[in-house]
Amino acid sequence: MADTVNIVTPGEAQTDFSSSLLTANTFSITASALVLLEVDPMGPPQDPNRGNLNIADQIALTATEGDLASDAELTAGNEIILNAPGNVLAAALSAPAVFLESQTGTITTGAVNTNGGAVSIQSLDTLDLEAAFASVDANSITARSIDGDVISNVDLALNGDLVIEAGQSINVQGLTAESITATSLGGDITTGRLFGTGGVVGLTSSGAISTTEIEAASALLVAVGDLTVSDLITV
């Protein structure tokens, strides 16, 4: 078993894991653009026979100039790191810690399973949490848009902490987590029902705050503009 497999190229990289047997503690690829192919590149997008990469410790895939696209299922014993200046497109991801970062593109993944771990997702522009995950099983999530909005049109429920940070505004539906922290640096915060199952709901906005309902042991709301809470329940 190799301890580390590290592939670096200034050009583009295409890798097919459909018929490979790779055993290593850590695996990383750095290339200008990166594609991990499925078993049949001409087959349907959800080909059940797609390739897979199973690494004992860490998988780190980095595109330095373009997109990162992985049709292979990625599994790591410790963490998965996907990073690109363009789009990040990935199939199923399984690891106790998953880190996803796109500088100017979008982030789209299949099922993300951390087995009670954490997901960190960051984009320079608008971050759409609904589009980012086909499904997500995580104890905690940190979602950050450096210069744009964080949005979601579906409810999100976690057992642990949820942290949302946006360079502009935050517009999400219902959120359930042990604690919920949301900060908008350049716009409003608009949410559906917020349920802090074991801690604090904290909202800080450079604009207005509008939420349909907050249920938590305590709530801390700070807004430069108007503050509207239709229903506040302390438990």
PDB file of C-alpha atoms in Angstrom:
ATOM      1  CA  MET A   1       0.000   0.000   0.000  1.00  0.00           C
ATOM      2  CA  ALA A   2       1.365   3.407  -0.974  1.00  0.00           C
ATOM      3  CA  ASP A   3       1.351   6.044   1.752  1.00  0.00           C
ATOM      4  CA  THR A   4       0.752   8.972  -0.623  1.00  0.00           C
ATOM      5  CA  VAL A   5      -0.235   9.279  -4.274  1.00  0.00           C
ATOM      6  CA  ASN A   6       0.299  12.859  -5.493  1.00  0.00           C
ATOM      7  CA  ILE A   7      -0.251  13.832  -9.142  1.00  0.00           C
ATOM      8  CA  VAL A   8       0.636  17.364 -10.305  1.00  0.00           C
ATOM      9  CA  THR A   9       0.437  18.725 -13.851  1.00  0.00           C
ATOM     10  CA  PRO A  10       0.233  22.253 -15.303  1.00  0.00           C
ATOM     11  CA  GLY A  11      -2.162  20.900 -17.951  1.00  0.00           C
ATOM     12  CA  GLU A  12      -5.555  19.241 -17.816  1.00  0.00           C
ATOM     13  CA  ALA A  13      -6.011  15.832 -16.203  1.00  0.00           C
ATOM     14  CA  GLN A  14      -8.512  13.077 -17.036  1.00  0.00           C
ATOM     15  CA  THR A  15      -8.535   9.964 -14.873  1.00  0.00           C
ATOM     16  CA  ASP A  16     -10.626   6.813 -15.229  1.00  0.00           C
ATOM     17  CA  PHE A  17     -10.995   4.631 -12.117  1.00  0.00           C
ATOM     18  CA  SER A  18     -13.397   2.123 -13.650  1.00  0.00           C
ATOM     19  CA  SER A  19     -10.908  -0.767 -13.757  1.00  0.00           C
ATOM     20  CA  SER A  20      -8.313   0.374 -11.243  1.00  0.00           C
ATOM     21  CA  LEU A  21      -7.190  -0.967  -7.872  1.00  0.00           C
ATOM     22  CA  LEU A  22      -5.603   1.796  -5.808  1.00  0.00           C
ATOM     23  CA  THR A  23      -4.707   1.517  -2.132  1.00  0.00           C
ATOM     24  CA  ALA A  24      -3.202   4.530  -0.359  1.00  0.00           C
ATOM     25  CA  ASN A  25      -3.536   6.665   2.736  1.00  0.00           C
ATOM     26  CA  THR A  26      -3.756   9.963   0.848  1.00  0.00           C
ATOM     27  CA  PHE A  27      -4.551  10.733  -2.783  1.00  0.00           C
ATOM     28  CA  SER A  28      -4.292  14.130  -4.478  1.00  0.00           C
ATOM     29  CA  ILE A  29      -4.412  15.569  -7.988  1.00  0.00           C
ATOM     30  CA  THR A  30      -3.570  19.171  -8.913  1.00  0.00           C
ATOM     31  CA  ALA A  31      -4.188  20.249 -12.515  1.00  0.00           C
ATOM     32  CA  SER A  32      -5.415  23.259 -14.489  1.00  0.00           C
ATOM     33  CA  ALA A  33      -8.706  21.392 -15.041  1.00  0.00           C
ATOM     34  CA  LEU A  34      -9.658  18.000 -13.704  1.00  0.00           C
ATOM     35  CA  VAL A  35     -12.095  15.272 -14.801  1.00  0.00           C
ATOM     36  CA  LEU A  36     -12.573  11.921 -13.079  1.00  0.00           C
ATOM     37  CA  LEU A  37     -14.485   9.777 -15.550  1.00  0.00           C
ATOM     38  CA  GLU A  38     -17.208   7.266 -14.834  1.00  0.00           C
ATOM     39  CA  VAL A  39     -17.066   3.690 -16.129  1.00  0.00           C
ATOM     40  CA  ASP A  40     -18.859   4.601 -19.340  1.00  0.00           C
ATOM     41  CA  PRO A  41     -18.229   8.258 -20.240  1.00  0.00           C
ATOM     42  CA  MET A  42     -20.931   8.013 -22.925  1.00  0.00           C
ATOM     43  CA  GLY A  43     -23.487   6.481 -20.571  1.00  0.00           C
ATOM     44  CA  PRO A  44     -26.271   8.184 -18.634  1.00  0.00           C
ATOM     45  CA  PRO A  45     -25.240  10.707 -15.932  1.00  0.00           C
ATOM     46  CA  GLN A  46     -26.440   8.415 -13.114  1.00  0.00           C
ATOM     47  CA  ASP A  47     -24.772   5.248 -14.396  1.00  0.00           C
ATOM     48  CA  PRO A  48     -24.978   2.756 -11.469  1.00  0.00           C
ATOM     49  CA  ASN A  49     -21.655   1.259 -12.591  1.00  0.00           C
ATOM     50  CA  ARG A  50     -19.683   4.469 -12.204  1.00  0.00           C
ATOM     51  CA  GLY A  51     -16.122   4.139 -10.955  1.00  0.00           C
ATOM     52  CA  ASN A  52     -15.108   4.708  -7.364  1.00  0.00           C
ATOM     53  CA  LEU A  53     -12.079   5.868  -5.426  1.00  0.00           C
ATOM     54  CA  ASN A  54     -11.718   4.618  -1.835  1.00  0.00           C
ATOM     55  CA  ILE A  55      -8.807   6.099   0.141  1.00  0.00           C
ATOM     56  CA  ALA A  56      -7.858   5.426   3.775  1.00  0.00           C
ATOM     57  CA  ASP A  57      -7.258   9.036   4.849  1.00  0.00           C
ATOM     58  CA  GLN A  58      -7.621  12.011   2.481  1.00  0.00           C
ATOM     59  CA  ILE A  59      -8.723  12.767  -1.085  1.00  0.00           C
ATOM     60  CA  ALA A  60      -7.695  16.230  -2.320  1.00  0.00           C
ATOM     61  CA  LEU A  61      -8.608  17.292  -5.857  1.00  0.00           C
ATOM     62  CA  THR A  62      -7.635  20.774  -7.061  1.00  0.00           C
ATOM     63  CA  ALA A  63      -8.212  22.516 -10.395  1.00  0.00           C
ATOM     64  CA  THR A  64      -6.007  25.607 -10.645  1.00  0.00           C
ATOM     65  CA  GLU A  65      -7.627  27.296 -13.671  1.00  0.00           C
ATOM     66  CA  GLY A  66     -10.845  25.608 -14.825  1.00  0.00           C
ATOM     67  CA  ASP A  67     -13.548  23.241 -13.612  1.00  0.00           C
ATOM     68  CA  LEU A  68     -13.390  20.149 -11.447  1.00  0.00           C
ATOM     69  CA  ALA A  69     -15.728  17.340 -12.491  1.00  0.00           C
ATOM     70  CA  SER A  70     -15.873  13.936 -10.827  1.00  0.00           C
ATOM     71  CA  ASP A  71     -18.205  11.169 -11.997  1.00  0.00           C
ATOM     72  CA  ALA A  72     -16.489   8.680  -9.707  1.00  0.00           C
ATOM     73  CA  GLU A  73     -17.826   8.005  -6.217  1.00  0.00           C
ATOM     74  CA  LEU A  74     -15.295   9.295  -3.696  1.00  0.00           C
ATOM     75  CA  THR A  75     -14.831   7.748  -0.246  1.00  0.00           C
ATOM     76  CA  ALA A  76     -12.185   8.740   2.304  1.00  0.00           C
ATOM     77  CA  GLY A  77     -11.550   7.692   5.890  1.00  0.00           C
ATOM     78  CA  ASN A  78     -10.857  11.246   7.059  1.00  0.00           C
ATOM     79  CA  GLU A  79     -11.646  14.043   4.595  1.00  0.00           C
ATOM     80  CA  ILE A  80     -12.455  14.975   1.005  1.00  0.00           C
ATOM     81  CA  ILE A  81     -11.319  18.336  -0.378  1.00  0.00           C
ATOM     82  CA  LEU A  82     -12.558  19.605  -3.771  1.00  0.00           C
ATOM     83  CA  ASN A  83     -11.366  23.029  -4.922  1.00  0.00           C
ATOM     84  CA  ALA A  84     -11.625  24.869  -8.251  1.00  0.00           C
ATOM     85  CA  PRO A  85     -11.798  28.438  -9.577  1.00  0.00           C
ATOM     86  CA  GLY A  86     -14.618  27.291 -11.875  1.00  0.00           C
ATOM     87  CA  ASN A  87     -17.427  24.812 -11.351  1.00  0.00           C
ATOM     88  CA  VAL A  88     -17.195  21.925  -8.892  1.00  0.00           C
ATOM     89  CA  LEU A  89     -19.302  18.974 -10.111  1.00  0.00           C
ATOM     90  CA  ALA A  90     -19.141  15.768  -8.104  1.00  0.00           C
ATOM     91  CA  ALA A  91     -21.018  12.497  -7.685  1.00  0.00           C
ATOM     92  CA  ALA A  92     -21.432  10.795  -4.302  1.00  0.00           C
ATOM     93  CA  LEU A  93     -19.022  11.869  -1.554  1.00  0.00           C
ATOM     94  CA  SER A  94     -18.467   9.974   1.693  1.00  0.00           C
ATOM     95  CA  ALA A  95     -16.075  11.086   4.461  1.00  0.00           C
ATOM     96  CA  PRO A  96     -16.252  12.395   8.045  1.00  0.00           C
ATOM     97  CA  ALA A  97     -15.280  15.854   6.732  1.00  0.00           C
ATOM     98  CA  VAL A  98     -16.088  17.277   3.289  1.00  0.00           C
ATOM     99  CA  PHE A  99     -14.699  20.615   2.052  1.00  0.00           C
ATOM    100  CA  LEU A 100     -16.070  22.117  -1.185  1.00  0.00           C
ATOM    101  CA  GLU A 101     -14.857  25.411  -2.677  1.00  0.00           C
ATOM    102  CA  SER A 102     -15.545  27.202  -5.965  1.00  0.00           C
ATOM    103  CA  GLN A 103     -14.214  30.677  -6.635  1.00  0.00           C
ATOM    104  CA  THR A 104     -16.389  31.849  -9.540  1.00  0.00           C
ATOM    105  CA  GLY A 105     -18.490  28.840 -10.528  1.00  0.00           C
ATOM    106  CA  THR A 106     -21.249  26.699  -9.051  1.00  0.00           C
ATOM    107  CA  ILE A 107     -21.056  23.697  -6.728  1.00  0.00           C
ATOM    108  CA  THR A 108     -23.172  20.626  -7.499  1.00  0.00           C
ATOM    109  CA  THR A 109     -22.804  17.234  -5.831  1.00  0.00           C
ATOM    110  CA  GLY A 110     -24.646  13.961  -5.503  1.00  0.00           C
ATOM    111  CA  ALA A 111     -25.340  12.396  -2.117  1.00  0.00           C
ATOM    112  CA  VAL A 112     -22.958  13.694   0.560  1.00  0.00           C
ATOM    113  CA  ASN A 113     -22.571  11.428   3.603  1.00  0.00           C
ATOM    114  CA  THR A 114     -20.320  12.376   6.521  1.00  0.00           C
ATOM    115  CA  ASN A 115     -21.589   9.743   8.994  1.00  0.00           C
ATOM    116  CA  GLY A 116     -22.225  12.416  11.603  1.00  0.00           C
ATOM    117  CA  GLY A 117     -19.360  14.670  10.514  1.00  0.00           C
ATOM    118  CA  ALA A 118     -19.130  18.129   8.984  1.00  0.00           C
ATOM    119  CA  VAL A 119     -19.501  19.800   5.594  1.00  0.00           C
ATOM    120  CA  SER A 120     -17.886  23.112   4.663  1.00  0.00           C
ATOM    121  CA  ILE A 121     -18.986  24.713   1.386  1.00  0.00           C
ATOM    122  CA  GLN A 122     -17.693  28.029   0.085  1.00  0.00           C
ATOM    123  CA  SER A 123     -18.201  30.071  -3.076  1.00  0.00           C
ATOM    124  CA  LEU A 124     -17.008  33.503  -4.150  1.00  0.00           C
ATOM    125  CA  ASP A 125     -20.372  34.197  -5.796  1.00  0.00           C
ATOM    126  CA  THR A 126     -23.943  33.193  -4.944  1.00  0.00           C
ATOM    127  CA  LEU A 127     -24.217  29.853  -3.165  1.00  0.00           C
ATOM    128  CA  ASP A 128     -27.389  27.813  -3.757  1.00  0.00           C
ATOM    129  CA  LEU A 129     -27.677  25.133  -1.066  1.00  0.00           C
ATOM    130  CA  GLU A 130     -30.564  23.385  -2.829  1.00  0.00           C
ATOM    131  CA  ALA A 131     -28.505  22.966  -5.997  1.00  0.00           C
ATOM    132  CA  ALA A 132     -25.319  22.082  -4.111  1.00  0.00           C
ATOM    133  CA  PHE A 133     -26.512  18.762  -2.650  1.00  0.00           C
ATOM    134  CA  ALA A 134     -28.722  16.047  -4.108  1.00  0.00           C
ATOM    135  CA  SER A 135     -28.896  14.997  -0.454  1.00  0.00           C
ATOM    136  CA  VAL A 136     -26.712  15.673   2.579  1.00  0.00           C
ATOM    137  CA  ASP A 137     -26.225  13.683   5.784  1.00  0.00           C
ATOM    138  CA  ALA A 138     -24.089  15.767   8.135  1.00  0.00           C
ATOM    139  CA  ASN A 139     -24.043  16.747  11.774  1.00  0.00           C
ATOM    140  CA  SER A 140     -22.978  20.307  10.971  1.00  0.00           C
ATOM    141  CA  ILE A 141     -22.685  22.553   7.922  1.00  0.00           C
ATOM    142  CA  THR A 142     -20.798  25.786   7.317  1.00  0.00           C
ATOM    143  CA  ALA A 143     -21.968  27.579   4.153  1.00  0.00           C
ATOM    144  CA  ARG A 144     -20.184  30.718   3.013  1.00  0.00           C
ATOM    145  CA  SER A 145     -20.511  33.063   0.030  1.00  0.00           C
ATOM    146  CA  ILE A 146     -17.696  35.587   0.123  1.00  0.00           C
ATOM    147  CA  ASP A 147     -19.108  38.200  -2.273  1.00  0.00           C
ATOM    148  CA  GLY A 148     -22.615  36.921  -3.083  1.00  0.00           C
ATOM    149  CA  ASP A 149     -25.842  35.589  -1.597  1.00  0.00           C
ATOM    150  CA  VAL A 150     -26.635  32.315   0.155  1.00  0.00           C
ATOM    151  CA  ILE A 151     -30.003  30.957  -0.973  1.00  0.00           C
ATOM    152  CA  SER A 152     -32.107  27.816  -0.563  1.00  0.00           C
ATOM    153  CA  ASN A 153     -35.674  26.966  -1.576  1.00  0.00           C
ATOM    154  CA  VAL A 154     -35.856  23.778   0.512  1.00  0.00           C
ATOM    155  CA  ASP A 155     -35.908  23.144   4.251  1.00  0.00           C
ATOM    156  CA  LEU A 156     -32.666  21.973   5.841  1.00  0.00           C
ATOM    157  CA  ALA A 157     -32.414  19.919   9.060  1.00  0.00           C
ATOM    158  CA  LEU A 158     -29.254  19.008  11.011  1.00  0.00           C
ATOM    159  CA  ASN A 159     -28.421  17.475  14.372  1.00  0.00           C
ATOM    160  CA  GLY A 160     -25.524  19.865  15.021  1.00  0.00           C
ATOM    161  CA  ASP A 161     -24.608  23.443  14.192  1.00  0.00           C
ATOM    162  CA  LEU A 162     -25.497  25.415  11.078  1.00  0.00           C
ATOM    163  CA  VAL A 163     -23.444  28.470  10.147  1.00  0.00           C
ATOM    164  CA  ILE A 164     -24.328  30.644   7.135  1.00  0.00           C
ATOM    165  CA  GLU A 165     -22.234  33.639   6.076  1.00  0.00           C
ATOM    166  CA  ALA A 166     -22.901  35.828   3.033  1.00  0.00           C
ATOM    167  CA  GLY A 167     -21.117  38.796   1.534  1.00  0.00           C
ATOM    168  CA  GLN A 168     -24.524  40.031   0.390  1.00  0.00           C
ATOM    169  CA  SER A 169     -27.936  38.659   1.469  1.00  0.00           C
ATOM    170  CA  ILE A 170     -29.314  35.401   2.877  1.00  0.00           C
ATOM    171  CA  ASN A 171     -32.633  34.031   1.628  1.00  0.00           C
ATOM    172  CA  VAL A 172     -33.476  30.530   2.863  1.00  0.00           C
ATOM    173  CA  GLN A 173     -36.456  28.407   3.827  1.00  0.00           C
ATOM    174  CA  GLY A 174     -36.914  26.547   7.130  1.00  0.00           C
ATOM    175  CA  LEU A 175     -33.791  25.636   9.105  1.00  0.00           C
ATOM    176  CA  THR A 176     -33.527  23.159  11.979  1.00  0.00           C
ATOM    177  CA  ALA A 177     -30.271  22.665  13.870  1.00  0.00           C
ATOM    178  CA  GLU A 178     -28.911  22.547  17.402  1.00  0.00           C
ATOM    179  CA  SER A 179     -27.728  26.110  16.860  1.00  0.00           C
ATOM    180  CA  ILE A 180     -28.223  28.424  13.899  1.00  0.00           C
ATOM    181  CA  THR A 181     -25.942  31.359  13.121  1.00  0.00           C
ATOM    182  CA  ALA A 182     -26.473  33.532  10.039  1.00  0.00           C
ATOM    183  CA  THR A 183     -24.547  36.676   9.079  1.00  0.00           C
ATOM    184  CA  SER A 184     -25.152  38.874   6.029  1.00  0.00           C
ATOM    185  CA  LEU A 185     -22.539  41.562   5.414  1.00  0.00           C
ATOM    186  CA  GLY A 186     -24.148  43.383   2.484  1.00  0.00           C
ATOM    187  CA  GLY A 187     -27.890  42.720   2.481  1.00  0.00           C
ATOM    188  CA  ASP A 188     -30.976  41.378   4.213  1.00  0.00           C
ATOM    189  CA  ILE A 189     -31.691  38.070   5.940  1.00  0.00           C
ATOM    190  CA  THR A 190     -34.982  36.437   4.950  1.00  0.00           C
ATOM    191  CA  THR A 191     -35.913  33.013   6.314  1.00  0.00           C
ATOM    192  CA  GLY A 192     -38.732  30.588   6.938  1.00  0.00           C
ATOM    193  CA  ARG A 193     -39.124  28.868  10.312  1.00  0.00           C
ATOM    194  CA  LEU A 194     -35.931  28.643  12.404  1.00  0.00           C
ATOM    195  CA  PHE A 195     -35.803  25.920  15.057  1.00  0.00           C
ATOM    196  CA  GLY A 196     -32.752  25.841  17.336  1.00  0.00           C
ATOM    197  CA  THR A 197     -33.191  22.448  18.976  1.00  0.00           C
ATOM    198  CA  GLY A 198     -30.558  22.886  21.676  1.00  0.00           C
ATOM    199  CA  GLY A 199     -29.016  26.308  21.508  1.00  0.00           C
ATOM    200  CA  VAL A 200     -29.098  29.811  20.159  1.00  0.00           C
ATOM    201  CA  VAL A 201     -30.514  31.270  16.983  1.00  0.00           C
ATOM    202  CA  GLY A 202     -28.319  34.222  16.072  1.00  0.00           C
ATOM    203  CA  LEU A 203     -28.975  36.493  13.084  1.00  0.00           C
ATOM    204  CA  THR A 204     -26.805  39.492  12.215  1.00  0.00           C
ATOM    205  CA  SER A 205     -27.673  41.596   9.173  1.00  0.00           C
ATOM    206  CA  SER A 206     -26.300  44.788   7.634  1.00  0.00           C
ATOM    207  CA  GLY A 207     -29.832  45.253   6.263  1.00  0.00           C
ATOM    208  CA  ALA A 208     -33.204  43.990   7.462  1.00  0.00           C
ATOM    209  CA  ILE A 209     -34.208  40.698   9.089  1.00  0.00           C
ATOM    210  CA  SER A 210     -37.501  38.982   8.271  1.00  0.00           C
ATOM    211  CA  THR A 211     -38.419  35.503   9.514  1.00  0.00           C
ATOM    212  CA  THR A 212     -41.730  33.688   9.849  1.00  0.00           C
ATOM    213  CA  GLU A 213     -40.965  31.951  13.162  1.00  0.00           C
ATOM    214  CA  ILE A 214     -38.120  31.394  15.616  1.00  0.00           C
ATOM    215  CA  GLU A 215     -38.204  28.618  18.210  1.00  0.00           C
ATOM    216  CA  ALA A 216     -35.117  28.330  20.423  1.00  0.00           C
ATOM    217  CA  ALA A 217     -33.846  28.552  23.982  1.00  0.00           C
ATOM    218  CA  SER A 218     -32.578  32.040  23.167  1.00  0.00           C
ATOM    219  CA  ALA A 219     -32.460  34.295  20.128  1.00  0.00           C
ATOM    220  CA  LEU A 220     -30.056  37.125  19.312  1.00  0.00           C
ATOM    221  CA  LEU A 221     -31.108  39.295  16.377  1.00  0.00           C
ATOM    222  CA  VAL A 222     -29.099  42.306  15.196  1.00  0.00           C
ATOM    223  CA  ALA A 223     -30.231  44.322  12.176  1.00  0.00           C
ATOM    224  CA  VAL A 224     -29.314  47.721  10.780  1.00  0.00           C
ATOM    225  CA  GLY A 225     -32.699  47.872   9.029  1.00  0.00           C
ATOM    226  CA  ASP A 226     -36.160  46.620   9.951  1.00  0.00           C
ATOM    227  CA  LEU A 227     -36.587  43.511  12.093  1.00  0.00           C
ATOM    228  CA  THR A 228     -39.692  41.378  11.561  1.00  0.00           C
ATOM    229  CA  VAL A 229     -40.425  38.129  13.408  1.00  0.00           C
ATOM    230  CA  SER A 230     -43.942  36.820  12.915  1.00  0.00           C
ATOM    231  CA  ASP A 231     -43.739  34.371  15.832  1.00  0.00           C
ATOM    232  CA  LEU A 232     -41.105  34.008  18.579  1.00  0.00           C
ATOM    233  CA  ILE A 233     -41.160  30.929  20.836  1.00  0.00           C
ATOM    234  CA  THR A 234     -38.614  30.441  23.630  1.00  0.00           C
ATOM    235  CA  VAL A 235     -38.248  26.904  24.989  1.00  0.00           C
TER     236      VAL A 235
END
